mmCIF file with all atom_site columns, C-alpha atoms and ligand atoms in Angstrom:
data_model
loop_
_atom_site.group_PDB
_atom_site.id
_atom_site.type_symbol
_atom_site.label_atom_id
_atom_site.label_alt_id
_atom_site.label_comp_id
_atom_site.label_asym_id
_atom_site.label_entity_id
_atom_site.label_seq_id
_atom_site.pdbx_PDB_ins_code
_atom_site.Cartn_x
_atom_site.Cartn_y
_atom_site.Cartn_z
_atom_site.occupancy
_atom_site.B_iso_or_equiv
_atom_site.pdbx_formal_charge
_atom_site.auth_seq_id
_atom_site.auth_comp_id
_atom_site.auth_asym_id
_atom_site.auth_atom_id
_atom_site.pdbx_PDB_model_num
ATOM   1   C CA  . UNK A 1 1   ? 180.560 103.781 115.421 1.00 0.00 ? 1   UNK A CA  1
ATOM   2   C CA  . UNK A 1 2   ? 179.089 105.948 112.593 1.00 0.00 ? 2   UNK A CA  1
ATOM   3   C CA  . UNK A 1 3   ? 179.194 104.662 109.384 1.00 0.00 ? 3   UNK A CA  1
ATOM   4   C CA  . UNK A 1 4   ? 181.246 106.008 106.825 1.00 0.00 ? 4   UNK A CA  1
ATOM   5   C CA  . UNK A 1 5   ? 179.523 105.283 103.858 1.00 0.00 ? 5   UNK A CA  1
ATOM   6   C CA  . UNK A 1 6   ? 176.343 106.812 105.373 1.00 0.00 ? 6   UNK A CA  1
ATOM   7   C CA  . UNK A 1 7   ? 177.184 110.408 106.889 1.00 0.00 ? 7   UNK A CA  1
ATOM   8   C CA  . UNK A 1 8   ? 179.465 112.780 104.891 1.00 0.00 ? 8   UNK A CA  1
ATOM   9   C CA  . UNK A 1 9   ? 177.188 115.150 103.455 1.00 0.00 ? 9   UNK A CA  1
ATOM   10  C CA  . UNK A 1 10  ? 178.116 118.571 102.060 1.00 0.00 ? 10  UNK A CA  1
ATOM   11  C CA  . UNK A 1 11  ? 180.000 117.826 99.095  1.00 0.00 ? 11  UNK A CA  1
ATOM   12  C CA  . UNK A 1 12  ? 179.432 114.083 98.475  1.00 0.00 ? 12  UNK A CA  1
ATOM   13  C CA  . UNK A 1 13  ? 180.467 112.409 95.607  1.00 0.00 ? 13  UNK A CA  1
ATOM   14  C CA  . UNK A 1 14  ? 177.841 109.318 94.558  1.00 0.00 ? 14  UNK A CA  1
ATOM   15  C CA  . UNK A 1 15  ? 180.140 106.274 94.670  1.00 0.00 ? 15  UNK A CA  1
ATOM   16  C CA  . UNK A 1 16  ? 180.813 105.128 90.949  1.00 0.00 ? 16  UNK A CA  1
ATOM   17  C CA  . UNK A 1 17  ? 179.491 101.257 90.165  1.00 0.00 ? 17  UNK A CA  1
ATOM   18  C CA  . UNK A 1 18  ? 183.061 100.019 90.771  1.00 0.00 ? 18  UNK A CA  1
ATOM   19  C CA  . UNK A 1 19  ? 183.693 102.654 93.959  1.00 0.00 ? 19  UNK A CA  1
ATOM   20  C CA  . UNK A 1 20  ? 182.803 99.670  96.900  1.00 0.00 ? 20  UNK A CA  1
ATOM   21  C CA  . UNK A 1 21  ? 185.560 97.060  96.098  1.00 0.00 ? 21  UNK A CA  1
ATOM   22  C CA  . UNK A 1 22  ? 187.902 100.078 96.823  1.00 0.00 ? 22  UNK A CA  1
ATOM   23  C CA  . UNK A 1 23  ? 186.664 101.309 99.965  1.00 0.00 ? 23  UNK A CA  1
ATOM   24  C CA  . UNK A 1 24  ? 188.784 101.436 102.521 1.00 0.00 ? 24  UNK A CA  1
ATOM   25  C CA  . UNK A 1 25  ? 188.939 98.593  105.275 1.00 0.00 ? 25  UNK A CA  1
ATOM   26  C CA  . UNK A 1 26  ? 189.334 98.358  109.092 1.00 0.00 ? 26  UNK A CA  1
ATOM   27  C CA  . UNK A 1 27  ? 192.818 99.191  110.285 1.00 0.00 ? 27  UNK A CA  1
ATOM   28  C CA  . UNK A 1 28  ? 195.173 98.143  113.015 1.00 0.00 ? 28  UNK A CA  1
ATOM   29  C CA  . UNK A 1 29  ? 198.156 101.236 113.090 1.00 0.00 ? 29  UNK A CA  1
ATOM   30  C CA  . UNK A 1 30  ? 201.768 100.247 114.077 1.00 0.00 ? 30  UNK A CA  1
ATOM   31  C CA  . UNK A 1 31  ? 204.090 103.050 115.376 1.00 0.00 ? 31  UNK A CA  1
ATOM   32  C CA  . UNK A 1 32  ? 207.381 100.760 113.662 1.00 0.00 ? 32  UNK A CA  1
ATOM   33  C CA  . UNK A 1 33  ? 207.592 99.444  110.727 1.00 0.00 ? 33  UNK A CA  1
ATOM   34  C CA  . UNK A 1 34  ? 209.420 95.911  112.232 1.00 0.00 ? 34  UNK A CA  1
ATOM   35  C CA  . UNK A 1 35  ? 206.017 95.857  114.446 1.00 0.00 ? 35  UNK A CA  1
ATOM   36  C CA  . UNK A 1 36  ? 204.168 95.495  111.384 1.00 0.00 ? 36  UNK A CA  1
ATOM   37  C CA  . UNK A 1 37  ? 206.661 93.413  109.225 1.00 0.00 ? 37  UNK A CA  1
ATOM   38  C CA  . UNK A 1 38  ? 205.878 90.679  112.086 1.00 0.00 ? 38  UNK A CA  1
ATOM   39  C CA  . UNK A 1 39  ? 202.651 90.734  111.378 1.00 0.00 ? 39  UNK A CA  1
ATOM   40  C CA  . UNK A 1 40  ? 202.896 91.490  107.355 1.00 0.00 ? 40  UNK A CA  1
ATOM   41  C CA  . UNK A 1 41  ? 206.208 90.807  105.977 1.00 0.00 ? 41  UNK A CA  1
ATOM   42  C CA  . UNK A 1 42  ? 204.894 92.518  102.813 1.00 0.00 ? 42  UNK A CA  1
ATOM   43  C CA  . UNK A 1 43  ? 205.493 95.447  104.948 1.00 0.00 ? 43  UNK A CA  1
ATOM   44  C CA  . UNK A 1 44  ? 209.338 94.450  104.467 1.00 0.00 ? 44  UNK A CA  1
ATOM   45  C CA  . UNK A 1 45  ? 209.042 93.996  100.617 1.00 0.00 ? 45  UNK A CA  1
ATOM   46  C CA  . UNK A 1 46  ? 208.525 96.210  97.374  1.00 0.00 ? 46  UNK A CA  1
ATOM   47  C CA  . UNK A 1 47  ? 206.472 97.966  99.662  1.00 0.00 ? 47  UNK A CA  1
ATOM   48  C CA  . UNK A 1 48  ? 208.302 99.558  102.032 1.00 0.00 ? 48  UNK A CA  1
ATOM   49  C CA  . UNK A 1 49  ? 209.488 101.687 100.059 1.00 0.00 ? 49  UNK A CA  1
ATOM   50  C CA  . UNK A 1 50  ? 206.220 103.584 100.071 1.00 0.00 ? 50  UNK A CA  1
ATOM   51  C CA  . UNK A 1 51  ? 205.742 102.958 103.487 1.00 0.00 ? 51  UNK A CA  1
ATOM   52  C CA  . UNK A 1 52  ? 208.782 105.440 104.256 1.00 0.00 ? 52  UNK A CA  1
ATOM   53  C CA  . UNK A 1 53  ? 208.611 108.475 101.733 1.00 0.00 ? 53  UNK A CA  1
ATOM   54  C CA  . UNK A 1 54  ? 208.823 111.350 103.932 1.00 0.00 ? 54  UNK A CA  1
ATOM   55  C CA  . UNK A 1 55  ? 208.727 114.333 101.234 1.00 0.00 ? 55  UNK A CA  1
ATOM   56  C CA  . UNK A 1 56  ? 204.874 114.581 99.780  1.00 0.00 ? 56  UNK A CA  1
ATOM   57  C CA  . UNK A 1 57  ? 203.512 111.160 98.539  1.00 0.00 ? 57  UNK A CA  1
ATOM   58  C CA  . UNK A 1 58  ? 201.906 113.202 95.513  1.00 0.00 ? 58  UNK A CA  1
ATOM   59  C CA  . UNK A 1 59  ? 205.179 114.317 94.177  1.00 0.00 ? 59  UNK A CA  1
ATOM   60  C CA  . UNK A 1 60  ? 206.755 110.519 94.656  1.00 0.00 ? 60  UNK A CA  1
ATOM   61  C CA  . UNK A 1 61  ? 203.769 108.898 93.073  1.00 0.00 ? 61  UNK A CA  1
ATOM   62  C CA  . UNK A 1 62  ? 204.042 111.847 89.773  1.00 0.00 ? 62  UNK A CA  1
ATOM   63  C CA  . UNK A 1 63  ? 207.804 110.681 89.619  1.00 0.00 ? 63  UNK A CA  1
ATOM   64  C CA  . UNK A 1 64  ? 206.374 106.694 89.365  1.00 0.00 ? 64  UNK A CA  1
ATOM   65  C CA  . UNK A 1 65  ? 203.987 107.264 86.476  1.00 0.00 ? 65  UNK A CA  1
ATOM   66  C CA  . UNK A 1 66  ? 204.816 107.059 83.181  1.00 0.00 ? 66  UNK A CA  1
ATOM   67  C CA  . UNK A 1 67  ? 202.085 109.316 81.535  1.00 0.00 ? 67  UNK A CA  1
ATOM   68  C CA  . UNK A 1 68  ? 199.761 111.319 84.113  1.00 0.00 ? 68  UNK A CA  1
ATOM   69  C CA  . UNK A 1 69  ? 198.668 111.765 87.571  1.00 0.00 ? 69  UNK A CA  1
ATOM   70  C CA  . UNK A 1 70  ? 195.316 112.634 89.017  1.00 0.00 ? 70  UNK A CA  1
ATOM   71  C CA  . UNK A 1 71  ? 193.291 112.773 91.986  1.00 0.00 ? 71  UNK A CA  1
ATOM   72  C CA  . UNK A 1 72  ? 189.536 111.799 92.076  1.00 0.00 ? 72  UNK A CA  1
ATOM   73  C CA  . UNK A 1 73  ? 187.336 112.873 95.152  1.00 0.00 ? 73  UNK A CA  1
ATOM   74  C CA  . UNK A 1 74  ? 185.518 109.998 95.812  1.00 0.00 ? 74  UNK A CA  1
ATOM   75  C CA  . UNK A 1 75  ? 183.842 112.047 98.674  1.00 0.00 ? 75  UNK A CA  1
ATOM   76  C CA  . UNK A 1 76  ? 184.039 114.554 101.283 1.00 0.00 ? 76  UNK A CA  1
ATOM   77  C CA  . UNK A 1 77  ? 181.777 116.183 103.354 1.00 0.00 ? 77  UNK A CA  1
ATOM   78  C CA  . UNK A 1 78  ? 181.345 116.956 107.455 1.00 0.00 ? 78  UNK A CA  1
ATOM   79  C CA  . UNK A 1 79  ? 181.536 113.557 109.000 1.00 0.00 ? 79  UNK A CA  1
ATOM   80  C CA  . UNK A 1 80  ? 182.380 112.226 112.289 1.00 0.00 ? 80  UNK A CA  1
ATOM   81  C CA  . UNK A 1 81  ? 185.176 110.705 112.583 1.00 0.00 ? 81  UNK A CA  1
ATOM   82  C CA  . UNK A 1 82  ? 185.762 106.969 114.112 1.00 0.00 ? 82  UNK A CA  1
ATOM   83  C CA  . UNK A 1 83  ? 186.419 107.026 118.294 1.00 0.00 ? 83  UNK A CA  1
ATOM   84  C CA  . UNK A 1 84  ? 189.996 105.568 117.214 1.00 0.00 ? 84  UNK A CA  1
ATOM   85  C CA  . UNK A 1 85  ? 190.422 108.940 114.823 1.00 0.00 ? 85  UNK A CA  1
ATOM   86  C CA  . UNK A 1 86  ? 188.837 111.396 117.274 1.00 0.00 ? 86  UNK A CA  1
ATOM   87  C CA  . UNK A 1 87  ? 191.320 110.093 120.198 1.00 0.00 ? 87  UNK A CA  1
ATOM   88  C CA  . UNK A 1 88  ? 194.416 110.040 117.479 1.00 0.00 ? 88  UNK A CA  1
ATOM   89  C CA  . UNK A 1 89  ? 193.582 113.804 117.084 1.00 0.00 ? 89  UNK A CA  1
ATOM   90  C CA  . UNK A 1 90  ? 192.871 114.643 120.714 1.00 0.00 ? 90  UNK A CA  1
ATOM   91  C CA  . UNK A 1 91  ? 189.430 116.289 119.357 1.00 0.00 ? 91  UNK A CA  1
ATOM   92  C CA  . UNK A 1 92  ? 186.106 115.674 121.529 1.00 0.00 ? 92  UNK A CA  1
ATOM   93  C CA  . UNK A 1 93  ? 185.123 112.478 120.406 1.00 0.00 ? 93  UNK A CA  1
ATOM   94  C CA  . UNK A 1 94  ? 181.866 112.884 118.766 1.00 0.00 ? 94  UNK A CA  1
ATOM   95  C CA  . UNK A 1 95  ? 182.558 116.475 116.830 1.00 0.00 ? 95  UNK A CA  1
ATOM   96  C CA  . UNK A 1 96  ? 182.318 116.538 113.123 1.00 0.00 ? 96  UNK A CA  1
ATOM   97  C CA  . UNK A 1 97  ? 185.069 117.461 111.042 1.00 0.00 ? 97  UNK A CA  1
ATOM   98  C CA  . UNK A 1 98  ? 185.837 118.038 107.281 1.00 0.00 ? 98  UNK A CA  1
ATOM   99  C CA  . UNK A 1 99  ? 186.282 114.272 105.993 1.00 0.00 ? 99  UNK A CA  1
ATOM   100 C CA  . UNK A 1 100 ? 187.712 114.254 102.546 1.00 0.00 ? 100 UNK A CA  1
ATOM   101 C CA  . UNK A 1 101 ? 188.010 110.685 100.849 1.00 0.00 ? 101 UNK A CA  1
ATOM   102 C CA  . UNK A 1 102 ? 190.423 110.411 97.449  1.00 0.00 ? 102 UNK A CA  1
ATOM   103 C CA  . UNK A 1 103 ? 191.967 108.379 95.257  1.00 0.00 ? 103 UNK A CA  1
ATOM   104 C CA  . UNK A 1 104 ? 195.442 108.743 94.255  1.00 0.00 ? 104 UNK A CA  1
ATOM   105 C CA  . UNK A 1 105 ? 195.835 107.305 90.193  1.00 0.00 ? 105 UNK A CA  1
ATOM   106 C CA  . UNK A 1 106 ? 198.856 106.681 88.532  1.00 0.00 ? 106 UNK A CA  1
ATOM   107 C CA  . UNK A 1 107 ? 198.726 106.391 84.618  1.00 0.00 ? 107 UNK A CA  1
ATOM   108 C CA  . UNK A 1 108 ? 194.720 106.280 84.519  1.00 0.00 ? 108 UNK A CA  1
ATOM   109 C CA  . UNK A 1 109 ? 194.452 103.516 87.356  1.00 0.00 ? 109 UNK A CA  1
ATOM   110 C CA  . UNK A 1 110 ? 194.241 103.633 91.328  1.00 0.00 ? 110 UNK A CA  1
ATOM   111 C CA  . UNK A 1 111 ? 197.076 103.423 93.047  1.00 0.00 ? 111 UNK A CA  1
ATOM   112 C CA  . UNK A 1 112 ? 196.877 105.081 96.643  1.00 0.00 ? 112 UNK A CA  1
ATOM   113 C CA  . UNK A 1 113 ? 193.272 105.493 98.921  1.00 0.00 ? 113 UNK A CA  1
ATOM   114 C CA  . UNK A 1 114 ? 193.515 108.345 101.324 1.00 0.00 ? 114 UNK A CA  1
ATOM   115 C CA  . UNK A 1 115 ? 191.413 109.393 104.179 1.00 0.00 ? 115 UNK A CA  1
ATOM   116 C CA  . UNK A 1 116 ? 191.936 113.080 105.493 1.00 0.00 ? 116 UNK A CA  1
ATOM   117 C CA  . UNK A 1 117 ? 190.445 114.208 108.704 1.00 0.00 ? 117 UNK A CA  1
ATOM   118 C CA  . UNK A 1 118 ? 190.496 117.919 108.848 1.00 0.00 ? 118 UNK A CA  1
ATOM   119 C CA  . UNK A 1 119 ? 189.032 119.195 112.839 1.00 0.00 ? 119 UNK A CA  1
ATOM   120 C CA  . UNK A 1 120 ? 187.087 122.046 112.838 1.00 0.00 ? 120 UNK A CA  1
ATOM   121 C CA  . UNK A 1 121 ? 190.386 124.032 113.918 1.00 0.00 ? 121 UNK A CA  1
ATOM   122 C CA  . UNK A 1 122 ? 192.312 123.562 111.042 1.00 0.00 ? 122 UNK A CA  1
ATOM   123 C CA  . UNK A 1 123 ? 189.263 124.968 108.887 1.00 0.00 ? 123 UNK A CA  1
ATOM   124 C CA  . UNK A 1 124 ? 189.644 128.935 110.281 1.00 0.00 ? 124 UNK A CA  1
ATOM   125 C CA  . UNK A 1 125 ? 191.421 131.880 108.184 1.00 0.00 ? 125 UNK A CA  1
ATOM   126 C CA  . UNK A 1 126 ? 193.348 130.127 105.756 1.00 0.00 ? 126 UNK A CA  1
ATOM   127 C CA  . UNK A 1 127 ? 192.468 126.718 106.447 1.00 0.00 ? 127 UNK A CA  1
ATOM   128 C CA  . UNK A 1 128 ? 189.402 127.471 104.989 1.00 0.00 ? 128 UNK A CA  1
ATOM   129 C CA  . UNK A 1 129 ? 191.201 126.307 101.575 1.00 0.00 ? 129 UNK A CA  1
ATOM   130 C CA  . UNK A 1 130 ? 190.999 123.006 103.192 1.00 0.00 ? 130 UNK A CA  1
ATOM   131 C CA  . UNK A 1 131 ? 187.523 122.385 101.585 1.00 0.00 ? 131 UNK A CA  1
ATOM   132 C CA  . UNK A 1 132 ? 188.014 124.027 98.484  1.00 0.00 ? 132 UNK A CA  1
ATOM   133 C CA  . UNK A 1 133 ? 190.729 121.223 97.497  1.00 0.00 ? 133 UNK A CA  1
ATOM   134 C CA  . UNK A 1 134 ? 189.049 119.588 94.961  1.00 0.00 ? 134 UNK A CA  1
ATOM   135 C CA  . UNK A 1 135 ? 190.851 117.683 92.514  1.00 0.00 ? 135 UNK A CA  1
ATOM   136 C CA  . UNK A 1 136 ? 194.252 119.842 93.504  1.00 0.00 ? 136 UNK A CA  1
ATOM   137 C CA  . UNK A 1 137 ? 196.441 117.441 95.963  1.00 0.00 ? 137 UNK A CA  1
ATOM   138 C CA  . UNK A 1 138 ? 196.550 118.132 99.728  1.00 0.00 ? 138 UNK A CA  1
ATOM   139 C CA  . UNK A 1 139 ? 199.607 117.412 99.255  1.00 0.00 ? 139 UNK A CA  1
ATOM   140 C CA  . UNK A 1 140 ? 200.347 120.535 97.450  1.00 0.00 ? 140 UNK A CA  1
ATOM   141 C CA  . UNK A 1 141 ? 198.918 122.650 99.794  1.00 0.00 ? 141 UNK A CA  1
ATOM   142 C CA  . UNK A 1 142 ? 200.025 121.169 103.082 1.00 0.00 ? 142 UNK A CA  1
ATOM   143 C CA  . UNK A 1 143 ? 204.149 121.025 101.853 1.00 0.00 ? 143 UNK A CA  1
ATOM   144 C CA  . UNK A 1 144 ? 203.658 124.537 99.931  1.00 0.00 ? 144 UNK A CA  1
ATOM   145 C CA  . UNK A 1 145 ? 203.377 126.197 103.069 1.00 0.00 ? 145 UNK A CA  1
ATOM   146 C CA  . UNK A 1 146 ? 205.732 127.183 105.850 1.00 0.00 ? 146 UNK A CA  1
ATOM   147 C CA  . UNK A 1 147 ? 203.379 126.271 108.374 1.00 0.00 ? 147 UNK A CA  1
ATOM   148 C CA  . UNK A 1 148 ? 202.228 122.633 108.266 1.00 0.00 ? 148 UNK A CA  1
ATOM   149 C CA  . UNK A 1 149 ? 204.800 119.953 109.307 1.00 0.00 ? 149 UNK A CA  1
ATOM   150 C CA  . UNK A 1 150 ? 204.423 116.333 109.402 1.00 0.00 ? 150 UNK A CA  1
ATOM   151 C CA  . UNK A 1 151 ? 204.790 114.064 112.682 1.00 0.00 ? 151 UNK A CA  1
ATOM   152 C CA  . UNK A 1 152 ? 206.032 110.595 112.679 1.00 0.00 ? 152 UNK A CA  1
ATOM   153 C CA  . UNK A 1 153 ? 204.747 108.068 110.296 1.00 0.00 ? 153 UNK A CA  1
ATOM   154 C CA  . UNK A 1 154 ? 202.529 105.530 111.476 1.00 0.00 ? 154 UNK A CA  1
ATOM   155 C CA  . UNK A 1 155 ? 201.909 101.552 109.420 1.00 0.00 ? 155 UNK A CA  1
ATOM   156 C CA  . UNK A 1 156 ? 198.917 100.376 108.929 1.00 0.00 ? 156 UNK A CA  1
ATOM   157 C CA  . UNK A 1 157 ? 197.661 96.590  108.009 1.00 0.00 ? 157 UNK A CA  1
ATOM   158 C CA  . UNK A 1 158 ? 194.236 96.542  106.654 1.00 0.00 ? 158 UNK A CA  1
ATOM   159 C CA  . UNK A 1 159 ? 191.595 93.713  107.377 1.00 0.00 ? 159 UNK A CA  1
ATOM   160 C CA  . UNK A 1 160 ? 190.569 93.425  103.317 1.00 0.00 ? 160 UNK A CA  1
ATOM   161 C CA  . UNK A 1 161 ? 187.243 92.147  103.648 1.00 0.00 ? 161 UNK A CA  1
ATOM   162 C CA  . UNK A 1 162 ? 186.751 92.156  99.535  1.00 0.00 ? 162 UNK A CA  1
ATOM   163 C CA  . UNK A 1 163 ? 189.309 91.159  97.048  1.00 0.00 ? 163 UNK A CA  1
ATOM   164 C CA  . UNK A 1 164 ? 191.148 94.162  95.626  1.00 0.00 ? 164 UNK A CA  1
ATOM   165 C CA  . UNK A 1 165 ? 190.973 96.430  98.683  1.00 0.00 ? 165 UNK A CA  1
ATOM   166 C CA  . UNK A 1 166 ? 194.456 97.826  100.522 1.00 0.00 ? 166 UNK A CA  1
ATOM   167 C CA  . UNK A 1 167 ? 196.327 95.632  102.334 1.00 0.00 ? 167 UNK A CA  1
ATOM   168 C CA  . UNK A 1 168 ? 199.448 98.397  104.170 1.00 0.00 ? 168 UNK A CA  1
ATOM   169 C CA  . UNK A 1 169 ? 198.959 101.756 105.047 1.00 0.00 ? 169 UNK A CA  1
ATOM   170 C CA  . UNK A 1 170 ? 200.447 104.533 106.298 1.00 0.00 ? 170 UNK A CA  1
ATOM   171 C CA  . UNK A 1 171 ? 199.224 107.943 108.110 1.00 0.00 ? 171 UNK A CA  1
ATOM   172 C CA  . UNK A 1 172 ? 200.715 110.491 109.960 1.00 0.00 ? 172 UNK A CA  1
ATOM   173 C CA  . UNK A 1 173 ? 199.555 113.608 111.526 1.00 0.00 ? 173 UNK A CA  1
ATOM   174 C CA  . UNK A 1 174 ? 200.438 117.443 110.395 1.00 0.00 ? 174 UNK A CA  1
ATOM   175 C CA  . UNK A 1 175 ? 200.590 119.889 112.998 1.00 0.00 ? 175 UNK A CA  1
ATOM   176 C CA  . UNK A 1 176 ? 199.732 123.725 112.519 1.00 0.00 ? 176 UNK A CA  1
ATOM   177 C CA  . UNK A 1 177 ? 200.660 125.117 116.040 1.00 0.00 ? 177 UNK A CA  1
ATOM   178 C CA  . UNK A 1 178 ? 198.426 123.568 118.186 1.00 0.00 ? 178 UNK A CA  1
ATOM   179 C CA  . UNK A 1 179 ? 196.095 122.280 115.596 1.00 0.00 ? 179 UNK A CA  1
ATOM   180 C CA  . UNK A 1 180 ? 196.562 119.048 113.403 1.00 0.00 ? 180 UNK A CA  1
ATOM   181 C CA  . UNK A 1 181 ? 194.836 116.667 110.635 1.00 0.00 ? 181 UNK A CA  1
ATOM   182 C CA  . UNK A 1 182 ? 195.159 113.605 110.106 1.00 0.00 ? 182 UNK A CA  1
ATOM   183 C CA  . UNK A 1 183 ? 196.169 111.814 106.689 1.00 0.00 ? 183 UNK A CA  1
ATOM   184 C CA  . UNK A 1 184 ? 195.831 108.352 105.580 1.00 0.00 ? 184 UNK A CA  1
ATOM   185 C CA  . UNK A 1 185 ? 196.948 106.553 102.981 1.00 0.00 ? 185 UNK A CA  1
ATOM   186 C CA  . UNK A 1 186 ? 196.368 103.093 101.821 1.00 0.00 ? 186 UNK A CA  1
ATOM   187 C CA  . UNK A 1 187 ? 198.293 101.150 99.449  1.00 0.00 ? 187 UNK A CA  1
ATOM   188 C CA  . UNK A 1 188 ? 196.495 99.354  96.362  1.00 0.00 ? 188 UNK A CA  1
ATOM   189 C CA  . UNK A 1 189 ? 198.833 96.035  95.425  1.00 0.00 ? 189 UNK A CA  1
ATOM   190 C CA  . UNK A 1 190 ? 198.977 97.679  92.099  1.00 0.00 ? 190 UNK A CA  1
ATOM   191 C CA  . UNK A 1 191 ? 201.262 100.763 93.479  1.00 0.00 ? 191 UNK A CA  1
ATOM   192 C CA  . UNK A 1 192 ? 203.976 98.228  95.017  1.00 0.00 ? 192 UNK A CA  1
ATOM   193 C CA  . UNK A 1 193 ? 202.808 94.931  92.882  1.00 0.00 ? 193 UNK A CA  1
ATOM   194 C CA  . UNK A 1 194 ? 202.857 96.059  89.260  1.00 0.00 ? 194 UNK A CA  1
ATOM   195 C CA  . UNK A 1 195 ? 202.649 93.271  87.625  1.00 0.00 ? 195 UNK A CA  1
ATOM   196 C CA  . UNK A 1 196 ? 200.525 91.295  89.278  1.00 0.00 ? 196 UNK A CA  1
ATOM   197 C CA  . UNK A 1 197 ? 202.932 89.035  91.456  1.00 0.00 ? 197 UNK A CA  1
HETATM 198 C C1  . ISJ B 2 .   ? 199.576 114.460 102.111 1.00 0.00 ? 201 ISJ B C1  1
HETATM 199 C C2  . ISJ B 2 .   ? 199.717 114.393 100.822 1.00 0.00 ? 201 ISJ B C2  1
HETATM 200 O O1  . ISJ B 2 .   ? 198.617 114.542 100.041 1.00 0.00 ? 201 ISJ B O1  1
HETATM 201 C C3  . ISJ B 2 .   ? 198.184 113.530 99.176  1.00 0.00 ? 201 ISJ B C3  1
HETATM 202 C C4  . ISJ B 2 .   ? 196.910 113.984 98.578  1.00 0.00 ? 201 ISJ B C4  1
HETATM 203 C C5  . ISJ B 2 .   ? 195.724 113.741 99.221  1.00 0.00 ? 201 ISJ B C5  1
HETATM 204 C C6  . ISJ B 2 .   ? 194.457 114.423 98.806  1.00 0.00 ? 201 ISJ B C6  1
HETATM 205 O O2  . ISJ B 2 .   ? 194.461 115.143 97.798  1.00 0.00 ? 201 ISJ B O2  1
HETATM 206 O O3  . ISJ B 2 .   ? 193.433 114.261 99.491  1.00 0.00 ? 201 ISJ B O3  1
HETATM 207 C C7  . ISJ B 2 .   ? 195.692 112.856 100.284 1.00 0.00 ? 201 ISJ B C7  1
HETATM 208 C C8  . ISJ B 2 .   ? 196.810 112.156 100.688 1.00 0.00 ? 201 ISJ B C8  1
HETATM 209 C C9  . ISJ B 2 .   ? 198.035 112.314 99.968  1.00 0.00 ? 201 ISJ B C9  1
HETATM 210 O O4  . ISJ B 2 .   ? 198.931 111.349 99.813  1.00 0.00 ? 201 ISJ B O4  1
HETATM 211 C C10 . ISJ B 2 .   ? 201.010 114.187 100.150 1.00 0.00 ? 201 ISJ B C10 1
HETATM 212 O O5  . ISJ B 2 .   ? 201.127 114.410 98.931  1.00 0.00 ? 201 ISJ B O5  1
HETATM 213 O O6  . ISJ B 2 .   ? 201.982 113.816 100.854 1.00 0.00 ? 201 ISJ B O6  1
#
């Protein structure tokens, strides 16, 4: 499997000194959210809540803060995406696609990781915004127009291998016609845990 920290060129960001504790971990995906809760019954607490917005996560996360929201591109690039990706988005397994890497901060700390895996598809005509993102939200762009709608939500545990890292996820696919990406996002315990608990 190709490693992500190694391949995304183009655009890359260099990881900031306290970028690696936040990377994002391996991932088992759940199509229910009970399948999960028996495995994490965080998945069932504070949460879950998260776990279900179905409008754009940017606009429920600006409604949470207090002060400001903003994204920060931690990197993105061309990249191949993992096998498990690649067969998720029905694209030939070892084509390279438009990987963009984020994270989501609410009132000046981290909040949400997210993983976006554009195929090469999704980058003709207009799509071609797709890598011109920068700090705006895909978010923005993806429920601004009529053409992009969201498939089901999927739940993700995460394998944490450092302290800090996400523990639940969530992704879902957005379809264009016959063409989709693929978003991620990973919950930081200080989104659902505020305070520490
Ligand atoms: C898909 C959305 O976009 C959000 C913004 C992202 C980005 O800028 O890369 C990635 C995932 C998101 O949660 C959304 O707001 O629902």
């Amino acid at each position: 499997m190709p490693s992500r920290d190694s391949d995304i060129g183009g655009n890359r960001v260099p990881a900031t000194p306290d970028a690696r504790p936040l990377a994002i971990p391996p991932t088992d995906w759940y199509c229910s959210l009970a399948a999960a809760g028996l495995r994490n019954p965080e998945v069932h607490g504070p949460a879950r809540y998260w776990l279900q917005v179905e409008g754009s996560f940017t606009a429920a996360l600006k409604k949470a803060c207090a002060r400001s929201f903003h994204v920060e591109v931690q990197r993105e690039g061309f990249a191949t995406p993992t096998l498990e990706e690649a067969r998720h988005l029905a694209i030939p397994l070892r084509q390279r696609a438009w990987i963009r890497e984020v994270r989501l901060c609410g009132d000046g700390a981290p909040w949400v990781l997210a993983r976006t895996i554009i195929p090469m598809a999704c980058l003709e005509g207009a799509g071609g915004r797709l890598r011109h993102l920068g700090s705006k939200p895909l978010g923005a762009y993806l429920f601004s127009s009529p053409h992009w709608q969201r498939g089901p939500l999927e739940t993700g545990l995460c394998r944490p291998q450092v302290s800090g890292q996400p523990e639940i996820a969530r992704r879902s696919l957005f379809h264009w016609g016959n063409r989709a990406l693929l978003v991620g996002e990973y919950l930081l315990p200080s989104l659902y845990r505020p305070h520490g608990l």
